[in-house]
Amino acid sequence: MIRAAIPAHTDPRAPHPPSEENQIPSTADRLTVNGDPIEYVSQFTYLGTVIAANASFTAEINQRRAKARAAFAMLREPLTTKLLSLKLRSQLYRTLIIPVMTYGNETWAITSNELDRLETTHNNMCRAVTRTPARLNDGVYCVGSATQARAAAHVPTIAQYTETARLRLLGQMARAKGELLANIDTPVTAPRTRGIPRPSWHEMVTIDMAHKNVTIEDAKNKNLWKTKTTFPR
């Protein structure tokens, strides 16, 4: 069965009726591929990534957090035991947990709220690995404990991981043959949702370049691009 994502509000049970252009096609009008009908859904999973019809990453971020927590729970003993050095525990965390949480992050165009949720999960795990308490003995929250934990584990923030991943992908696109870069800001034909508009990937990577003080011309030199865009370890 082939699936195609459609906006979630096209569900006839939704409180707002769908617009004419976003209505689910009738059975007679639906597309088929080699005789197989295309199933219309609000989201589906492809290569482990949740693809949503409205270009939202919320479901994917929730999935990344859940999978990372599950992986951490399975490896909690070696990740937190005093029998292993902090250096080794940190290496295990960077090798086994971070890739689960940041899978596919080179394509992310997430909101600050979604990023904050990822950072919270990341910080909690770093505290567990480094055995850094989140609260003092009197129950008062320890300000800066997350920063201390990340520094002790020698791991950057999720924002830094994601920035580097997006810029790495941009560099590959800039050095590839063809006109890949010409299509990176193609508008998403999805209905407008409430609140602040979701940023596009092009907007996010433009901010990344400004933060690293690099230009698209720098990307054509692979070694220079890697030096300028990789976060310090």
PDB file of C-alpha atoms in Angstrom:
ATOM      1  CA  MET A   1       0.000   0.000   0.000  1.00  0.00           C
ATOM      2  CA  ILE A   2       1.363   3.412  -1.036  1.00  0.00           C
ATOM      3  CA  ARG A   3       0.662   6.304   1.324  1.00  0.00           C
ATOM      4  CA  ALA A   4       0.280  10.022   0.704  1.00  0.00           C
ATOM      5  CA  ALA A   5       0.078  12.556   3.517  1.00  0.00           C
ATOM      6  CA  ILE A   6      -2.837  14.965   3.605  1.00  0.00           C
ATOM      7  CA  PRO A   7      -3.578  17.751   6.110  1.00  0.00           C
ATOM      8  CA  ALA A   8      -4.949  16.378   9.362  1.00  0.00           C
ATOM      9  CA  HIS A   9      -7.941  18.730   9.336  1.00  0.00           C
ATOM     10  CA  THR A  10      -9.353  16.968   6.275  1.00  0.00           C
ATOM     11  CA  ASP A  11     -10.725  14.350   8.647  1.00  0.00           C
ATOM     12  CA  PRO A  12     -14.525  14.661   8.399  1.00  0.00           C
ATOM     13  CA  ARG A  13     -14.666  14.461  12.204  1.00  0.00           C
ATOM     14  CA  ALA A  14     -12.502  17.580  12.537  1.00  0.00           C
ATOM     15  CA  PRO A  15     -14.207  20.703  13.986  1.00  0.00           C
ATOM     16  CA  HIS A  16     -13.363  22.830  10.936  1.00  0.00           C
ATOM     17  CA  PRO A  17     -14.507  21.686   7.488  1.00  0.00           C
ATOM     18  CA  PRO A  18     -11.701  21.155   4.962  1.00  0.00           C
ATOM     19  CA  SER A  19     -11.151  23.635   2.194  1.00  0.00           C
ATOM     20  CA  GLU A  20     -12.064  22.535  -1.297  1.00  0.00           C
ATOM     21  CA  GLU A  21      -8.462  22.035  -2.431  1.00  0.00           C
ATOM     22  CA  ASN A  22      -7.587  19.902   0.625  1.00  0.00           C
ATOM     23  CA  GLN A  23     -10.532  17.527   0.601  1.00  0.00           C
ATOM     24  CA  ILE A  24      -9.883  13.799   0.403  1.00  0.00           C
ATOM     25  CA  PRO A  25     -10.549  12.642  -3.168  1.00  0.00           C
ATOM     26  CA  SER A  26     -13.492  10.338  -3.717  1.00  0.00           C
ATOM     27  CA  THR A  27     -12.822   6.668  -4.300  1.00  0.00           C
ATOM     28  CA  ALA A  28     -13.303   7.094  -8.032  1.00  0.00           C
ATOM     29  CA  ASP A  29     -10.864  10.024  -8.232  1.00  0.00           C
ATOM     30  CA  ARG A  30      -8.048   8.571  -6.115  1.00  0.00           C
ATOM     31  CA  LEU A  31      -4.704   7.912  -7.753  1.00  0.00           C
ATOM     32  CA  THR A  32      -3.347   4.418  -8.217  1.00  0.00           C
ATOM     33  CA  VAL A  33       0.141   3.095  -8.895  1.00  0.00           C
ATOM     34  CA  ASN A  34       0.278  -0.171 -10.811  1.00  0.00           C
ATOM     35  CA  GLY A  35      -3.306  -0.730  -9.787  1.00  0.00           C
ATOM     36  CA  ASP A  36      -2.626  -0.153  -6.087  1.00  0.00           C
ATOM     37  CA  PRO A  37      -4.664   2.697  -4.572  1.00  0.00           C
ATOM     38  CA  ILE A  38      -2.825   5.430  -2.682  1.00  0.00           C
ATOM     39  CA  GLU A  39      -3.808   5.601   0.974  1.00  0.00           C
ATOM     40  CA  TYR A  40      -4.328   9.152   2.247  1.00  0.00           C
ATOM     41  CA  VAL A  41      -3.121   9.741   5.835  1.00  0.00           C
ATOM     42  CA  SER A  42      -2.238  12.723   8.011  1.00  0.00           C
ATOM     43  CA  GLN A  43       1.248  11.296   8.671  1.00  0.00           C
ATOM     44  CA  PHE A  44       3.349   8.213   8.045  1.00  0.00           C
ATOM     45  CA  THR A  45       6.792   6.877   8.911  1.00  0.00           C
ATOM     46  CA  TYR A  46       9.453   6.620   6.207  1.00  0.00           C
ATOM     47  CA  LEU A  47      12.951   5.308   6.962  1.00  0.00           C
ATOM     48  CA  GLY A  48      12.283   5.799  10.662  1.00  0.00           C
ATOM     49  CA  THR A  49      11.170   9.433  10.300  1.00  0.00           C
ATOM     50  CA  VAL A  50       7.609  10.660  10.796  1.00  0.00           C
ATOM     51  CA  ILE A  51       6.437  12.628   7.751  1.00  0.00           C
ATOM     52  CA  ALA A  52       3.488  14.935   8.482  1.00  0.00           C
ATOM     53  CA  ALA A  53       1.168  16.488   5.921  1.00  0.00           C
ATOM     54  CA  ASN A  54       1.374  19.928   7.524  1.00  0.00           C
ATOM     55  CA  ALA A  55       5.210  19.891   7.553  1.00  0.00           C
ATOM     56  CA  SER A  56       5.208  19.730  11.356  1.00  0.00           C
ATOM     57  CA  PHE A  57       8.074  18.014  13.179  1.00  0.00           C
ATOM     58  CA  THR A  58       6.170  17.665  16.457  1.00  0.00           C
ATOM     59  CA  ALA A  59       5.431  13.952  16.046  1.00  0.00           C
ATOM     60  CA  GLU A  60       8.985  13.268  14.909  1.00  0.00           C
ATOM     61  CA  ILE A  61      10.495  15.153  17.864  1.00  0.00           C
ATOM     62  CA  ASN A  62       8.245  13.259  20.273  1.00  0.00           C
ATOM     63  CA  GLN A  63       9.376  10.022  18.665  1.00  0.00           C
ATOM     64  CA  ARG A  64      13.065  10.985  18.903  1.00  0.00           C
ATOM     65  CA  ARG A  65      12.698  11.751  22.613  1.00  0.00           C
ATOM     66  CA  ALA A  66      10.815   8.525  23.305  1.00  0.00           C
ATOM     67  CA  LYS A  67      13.338   6.379  21.430  1.00  0.00           C
ATOM     68  CA  ALA A  68      16.265   8.097  23.153  1.00  0.00           C
ATOM     69  CA  ARG A  69      14.707   7.563  26.587  1.00  0.00           C
ATOM     70  CA  ALA A  70      14.049   3.910  25.744  1.00  0.00           C
ATOM     71  CA  ALA A  71      17.650   3.411  24.604  1.00  0.00           C
ATOM     72  CA  PHE A  72      18.940   5.150  27.716  1.00  0.00           C
ATOM     73  CA  ALA A  73      16.770   2.966  29.947  1.00  0.00           C
ATOM     74  CA  MET A  74      18.190  -0.173  28.349  1.00  0.00           C
ATOM     75  CA  LEU A  75      21.759   1.052  28.931  1.00  0.00           C
ATOM     76  CA  ARG A  76      21.232   2.884  32.207  1.00  0.00           C
ATOM     77  CA  GLU A  77      23.552   0.644  34.226  1.00  0.00           C
ATOM     78  CA  PRO A  78      26.718   1.097  32.101  1.00  0.00           C
ATOM     79  CA  LEU A  79      25.863   4.752  31.476  1.00  0.00           C
ATOM     80  CA  THR A  80      25.551   5.661  35.148  1.00  0.00           C
ATOM     81  CA  THR A  81      27.673   3.163  37.066  1.00  0.00           C
ATOM     82  CA  LYS A  82      30.634   4.347  39.127  1.00  0.00           C
ATOM     83  CA  LEU A  83      32.538   1.241  37.987  1.00  0.00           C
ATOM     84  CA  LEU A  84      33.215   2.950  34.650  1.00  0.00           C
ATOM     85  CA  SER A  85      35.087   6.208  34.302  1.00  0.00           C
ATOM     86  CA  LEU A  86      33.187   9.352  33.382  1.00  0.00           C
ATOM     87  CA  LYS A  87      35.163   9.535  30.143  1.00  0.00           C
ATOM     88  CA  LEU A  88      33.992   6.077  29.098  1.00  0.00           C
ATOM     89  CA  ARG A  89      30.386   6.721  30.160  1.00  0.00           C
ATOM     90  CA  SER A  90      30.395   9.932  28.135  1.00  0.00           C
ATOM     91  CA  GLN A  91      31.750   8.115  25.093  1.00  0.00           C
ATOM     92  CA  LEU A  92      28.990   5.535  25.406  1.00  0.00           C
ATOM     93  CA  TYR A  93      26.377   8.284  25.649  1.00  0.00           C
ATOM     94  CA  ARG A  94      27.707  10.131  22.598  1.00  0.00           C
ATOM     95  CA  THR A  95      27.973   6.920  20.594  1.00  0.00           C
ATOM     96  CA  LEU A  96      24.779   5.103  21.555  1.00  0.00           C
ATOM     97  CA  ILE A  97      22.211   7.697  22.660  1.00  0.00           C
ATOM     98  CA  ILE A  98      22.909  10.943  20.810  1.00  0.00           C
ATOM     99  CA  PRO A  99      22.531   9.350  17.333  1.00  0.00           C
ATOM    100  CA  VAL A 100      19.100   8.040  18.364  1.00  0.00           C
ATOM    101  CA  MET A 101      17.935  11.452  19.567  1.00  0.00           C
ATOM    102  CA  THR A 102      19.327  13.378  16.583  1.00  0.00           C
ATOM    103  CA  TYR A 103      18.516  10.924  13.797  1.00  0.00           C
ATOM    104  CA  GLY A 104      17.610  12.871  10.669  1.00  0.00           C
ATOM    105  CA  ASN A 105      18.345  16.242  12.284  1.00  0.00           C
ATOM    106  CA  GLU A 106      20.027  17.554   9.131  1.00  0.00           C
ATOM    107  CA  THR A 107      16.512  17.991   7.704  1.00  0.00           C
ATOM    108  CA  TRP A 108      14.909  19.537  10.779  1.00  0.00           C
ATOM    109  CA  ALA A 109      13.187  22.908  10.685  1.00  0.00           C
ATOM    110  CA  ILE A 110      11.878  22.824  14.237  1.00  0.00           C
ATOM    111  CA  THR A 111      10.430  25.463  16.505  1.00  0.00           C
ATOM    112  CA  SER A 112      12.122  26.733  19.651  1.00  0.00           C
ATOM    113  CA  ASN A 113       9.552  24.864  21.745  1.00  0.00           C
ATOM    114  CA  GLU A 114      10.402  21.559  20.065  1.00  0.00           C
ATOM    115  CA  LEU A 115      14.103  22.249  20.481  1.00  0.00           C
ATOM    116  CA  ASP A 116      13.597  23.034  24.173  1.00  0.00           C
ATOM    117  CA  ARG A 117      11.921  19.662  24.705  1.00  0.00           C
ATOM    118  CA  LEU A 118      14.865  17.896  23.085  1.00  0.00           C
ATOM    119  CA  GLU A 119      17.328  19.897  25.176  1.00  0.00           C
ATOM    120  CA  THR A 120      15.442  18.982  28.354  1.00  0.00           C
ATOM    121  CA  THR A 121      15.694  15.276  27.566  1.00  0.00           C
ATOM    122  CA  HIS A 122      19.358  15.680  26.631  1.00  0.00           C
ATOM    123  CA  ASN A 123      20.165  17.596  29.830  1.00  0.00           C
ATOM    124  CA  ASN A 124      18.431  15.061  32.056  1.00  0.00           C
ATOM    125  CA  MET A 125      20.449  12.255  30.514  1.00  0.00           C
ATOM    126  CA  CYS A 126      23.703  14.204  30.826  1.00  0.00           C
ATOM    127  CA  ARG A 127      22.980  14.728  34.520  1.00  0.00           C
ATOM    128  CA  ALA A 128      22.436  10.998  34.938  1.00  0.00           C
ATOM    129  CA  VAL A 129      25.654  10.117  33.100  1.00  0.00           C
ATOM    130  CA  THR A 130      27.758  12.599  35.050  1.00  0.00           C
ATOM    131  CA  ARG A 131      25.816  12.050  38.283  1.00  0.00           C
ATOM    132  CA  THR A 132      25.121  15.779  38.527  1.00  0.00           C
ATOM    133  CA  PRO A 133      22.150  16.513  40.817  1.00  0.00           C
ATOM    134  CA  ALA A 134      19.385  18.670  39.402  1.00  0.00           C
ATOM    135  CA  ARG A 135      18.457  19.870  42.888  1.00  0.00           C
ATOM    136  CA  LEU A 136      20.346  20.629  46.053  1.00  0.00           C
ATOM    137  CA  ASN A 137      19.775  18.791  49.319  1.00  0.00           C
ATOM    138  CA  ASP A 138      17.119  21.307  50.358  1.00  0.00           C
ATOM    139  CA  GLY A 139      15.183  20.675  47.156  1.00  0.00           C
ATOM    140  CA  VAL A 140      16.132  23.980  45.504  1.00  0.00           C
ATOM    141  CA  TYR A 141      16.753  23.688  41.786  1.00  0.00           C
ATOM    142  CA  CYS A 142      20.462  23.881  40.960  1.00  0.00           C
ATOM    143  CA  VAL A 143      20.822  26.624  38.362  1.00  0.00           C
ATOM    144  CA  GLY A 144      23.412  25.741  35.740  1.00  0.00           C
ATOM    145  CA  SER A 145      23.454  22.034  36.544  1.00  0.00           C
ATOM    146  CA  ALA A 146      22.656  21.137  32.925  1.00  0.00           C
ATOM    147  CA  THR A 147      25.557  23.247  31.649  1.00  0.00           C
ATOM    148  CA  GLN A 148      27.872  21.668  34.206  1.00  0.00           C
ATOM    149  CA  ALA A 149      26.721  18.185  33.217  1.00  0.00           C
ATOM    150  CA  ARG A 150      27.257  18.777  29.495  1.00  0.00           C
ATOM    151  CA  ALA A 151      30.675  20.260  30.155  1.00  0.00           C
ATOM    152  CA  ALA A 152      31.649  17.294  32.306  1.00  0.00           C
ATOM    153  CA  ALA A 153      30.470  14.860  29.629  1.00  0.00           C
ATOM    154  CA  HIS A 154      32.088  16.913  26.846  1.00  0.00           C
ATOM    155  CA  VAL A 155      28.902  16.974  24.772  1.00  0.00           C
ATOM    156  CA  PRO A 156      27.372  19.990  23.009  1.00  0.00           C
ATOM    157  CA  THR A 157      23.730  20.972  23.006  1.00  0.00           C
ATOM    158  CA  ILE A 158      21.186  19.460  20.631  1.00  0.00           C
ATOM    159  CA  ALA A 159      21.045  22.847  18.917  1.00  0.00           C
ATOM    160  CA  GLN A 160      24.765  22.601  18.144  1.00  0.00           C
ATOM    161  CA  TYR A 161      24.418  19.038  16.872  1.00  0.00           C
ATOM    162  CA  THR A 162      21.523  20.089  14.628  1.00  0.00           C
ATOM    163  CA  GLU A 163      23.234  23.231  13.343  1.00  0.00           C
ATOM    164  CA  THR A 164      26.311  21.240  12.339  1.00  0.00           C
ATOM    165  CA  ALA A 165      24.196  18.536  10.677  1.00  0.00           C
ATOM    166  CA  ARG A 166      22.219  21.055   8.607  1.00  0.00           C
ATOM    167  CA  LEU A 167      25.379  22.819   7.487  1.00  0.00           C
ATOM    168  CA  ARG A 168      27.004  19.492   6.616  1.00  0.00           C
ATOM    169  CA  LEU A 169      24.028  18.676   4.383  1.00  0.00           C
ATOM    170  CA  LEU A 170      24.148  22.153   2.842  1.00  0.00           C
ATOM    171  CA  GLY A 171      27.834  21.654   2.040  1.00  0.00           C
ATOM    172  CA  GLN A 172      27.104  18.357   0.321  1.00  0.00           C
ATOM    173  CA  MET A 173      24.360  19.996  -1.723  1.00  0.00           C
ATOM    174  CA  ALA A 174      26.617  22.905  -2.692  1.00  0.00           C
ATOM    175  CA  ARG A 175      29.358  20.553  -3.913  1.00  0.00           C
ATOM    176  CA  ALA A 176      27.004  18.179  -5.731  1.00  0.00           C
ATOM    177  CA  LYS A 177      26.455  18.353  -9.451  1.00  0.00           C
ATOM    178  CA  GLY A 178      23.187  19.788 -10.644  1.00  0.00           C
ATOM    179  CA  GLU A 179      20.898  22.433  -9.159  1.00  0.00           C
ATOM    180  CA  LEU A 180      20.141  21.003  -5.735  1.00  0.00           C
ATOM    181  CA  LEU A 181      20.418  24.379  -4.036  1.00  0.00           C
ATOM    182  CA  ALA A 182      17.855  25.904  -6.372  1.00  0.00           C
ATOM    183  CA  ASN A 183      15.071  23.893  -4.731  1.00  0.00           C
ATOM    184  CA  ILE A 184      15.869  24.184  -1.026  1.00  0.00           C
ATOM    185  CA  ASP A 185      13.351  26.961  -0.433  1.00  0.00           C
ATOM    186  CA  THR A 186      10.437  25.360  -2.264  1.00  0.00           C
ATOM    187  CA  PRO A 187       7.278  26.438  -0.401  1.00  0.00           C
ATOM    188  CA  VAL A 188       5.338  23.727   1.415  1.00  0.00           C
ATOM    189  CA  THR A 189       1.766  23.455   0.205  1.00  0.00           C
ATOM    190  CA  ALA A 190       0.270  22.880   3.623  1.00  0.00           C
ATOM    191  CA  PRO A 191      -2.566  24.725   5.363  1.00  0.00           C
ATOM    192  CA  ARG A 192      -1.664  27.576   7.668  1.00  0.00           C
ATOM    193  CA  THR A 193      -1.860  26.546  11.309  1.00  0.00           C
ATOM    194  CA  ARG A 194      -2.513  28.754  14.310  1.00  0.00           C
ATOM    195  CA  GLY A 195       0.342  30.640  15.928  1.00  0.00           C
ATOM    196  CA  ILE A 196       3.725  31.690  14.605  1.00  0.00           C
ATOM    197  CA  PRO A 197       4.479  30.239  11.149  1.00  0.00           C
ATOM    198  CA  ARG A 198       6.873  27.282  11.179  1.00  0.00           C
ATOM    199  CA  PRO A 199      10.328  28.190   9.818  1.00  0.00           C
ATOM    200  CA  SER A 200      11.503  26.603   6.589  1.00  0.00           C
ATOM    201  CA  TRP A 201      14.705  24.596   6.282  1.00  0.00           C
ATOM    202  CA  HIS A 202      16.177  27.374   4.152  1.00  0.00           C
ATOM    203  CA  GLU A 203      15.470  29.932   6.853  1.00  0.00           C
ATOM    204  CA  MET A 204      17.042  27.729   9.514  1.00  0.00           C
ATOM    205  CA  VAL A 205      20.206  26.988   7.545  1.00  0.00           C
ATOM    206  CA  THR A 206      20.546  30.683   6.675  1.00  0.00           C
ATOM    207  CA  ILE A 207      20.572  31.444  10.406  1.00  0.00           C
ATOM    208  CA  ASP A 208      23.116  28.641  10.883  1.00  0.00           C
ATOM    209  CA  MET A 209      25.424  30.182   8.274  1.00  0.00           C
ATOM    210  CA  ALA A 210      25.144  33.617   9.869  1.00  0.00           C
ATOM    211  CA  HIS A 211      25.953  32.123  13.281  1.00  0.00           C
ATOM    212  CA  LYS A 212      29.053  30.405  11.907  1.00  0.00           C
ATOM    213  CA  ASN A 213      29.931  33.424   9.732  1.00  0.00           C
ATOM    214  CA  VAL A 214      30.195  31.344   6.546  1.00  0.00           C
ATOM    215  CA  THR A 215      28.870  31.760   3.001  1.00  0.00           C
ATOM    216  CA  ILE A 216      27.688  29.309   0.379  1.00  0.00           C
ATOM    217  CA  GLU A 217      30.964  29.877  -1.476  1.00  0.00           C
ATOM    218  CA  ASP A 218      32.846  28.489   1.535  1.00  0.00           C
ATOM    219  CA  ALA A 219      30.876  25.244   1.167  1.00  0.00           C
ATOM    220  CA  LYS A 220      32.602  24.463  -2.124  1.00  0.00           C
ATOM    221  CA  ASN A 221      35.845  23.880  -0.211  1.00  0.00           C
ATOM    222  CA  LYS A 222      35.111  20.724   1.780  1.00  0.00           C
ATOM    223  CA  ASN A 223      37.984  21.008   4.270  1.00  0.00           C
ATOM    224  CA  LEU A 224      37.370  24.720   4.911  1.00  0.00           C
ATOM    225  CA  TRP A 225      33.638  24.112   5.363  1.00  0.00           C
ATOM    226  CA  LYS A 226      34.213  21.285   7.809  1.00  0.00           C
ATOM    227  CA  THR A 227      36.640  23.377   9.846  1.00  0.00           C
ATOM    228  CA  LYS A 228      34.294  26.346  10.053  1.00  0.00           C
ATOM    229  CA  THR A 229      31.028  24.529  10.701  1.00  0.00           C
ATOM    230  CA  THR A 230      31.960  21.688  13.069  1.00  0.00           C
ATOM    231  CA  PHE A 231      31.353  22.478  16.730  1.00  0.00           C
ATOM    232  CA  PRO A 232      34.405  22.335  19.019  1.00  0.00           C
ATOM    233  CA  ARG A 233      34.655  19.186  21.111  1.00  0.00           C
TER     234      ARG A 233
END
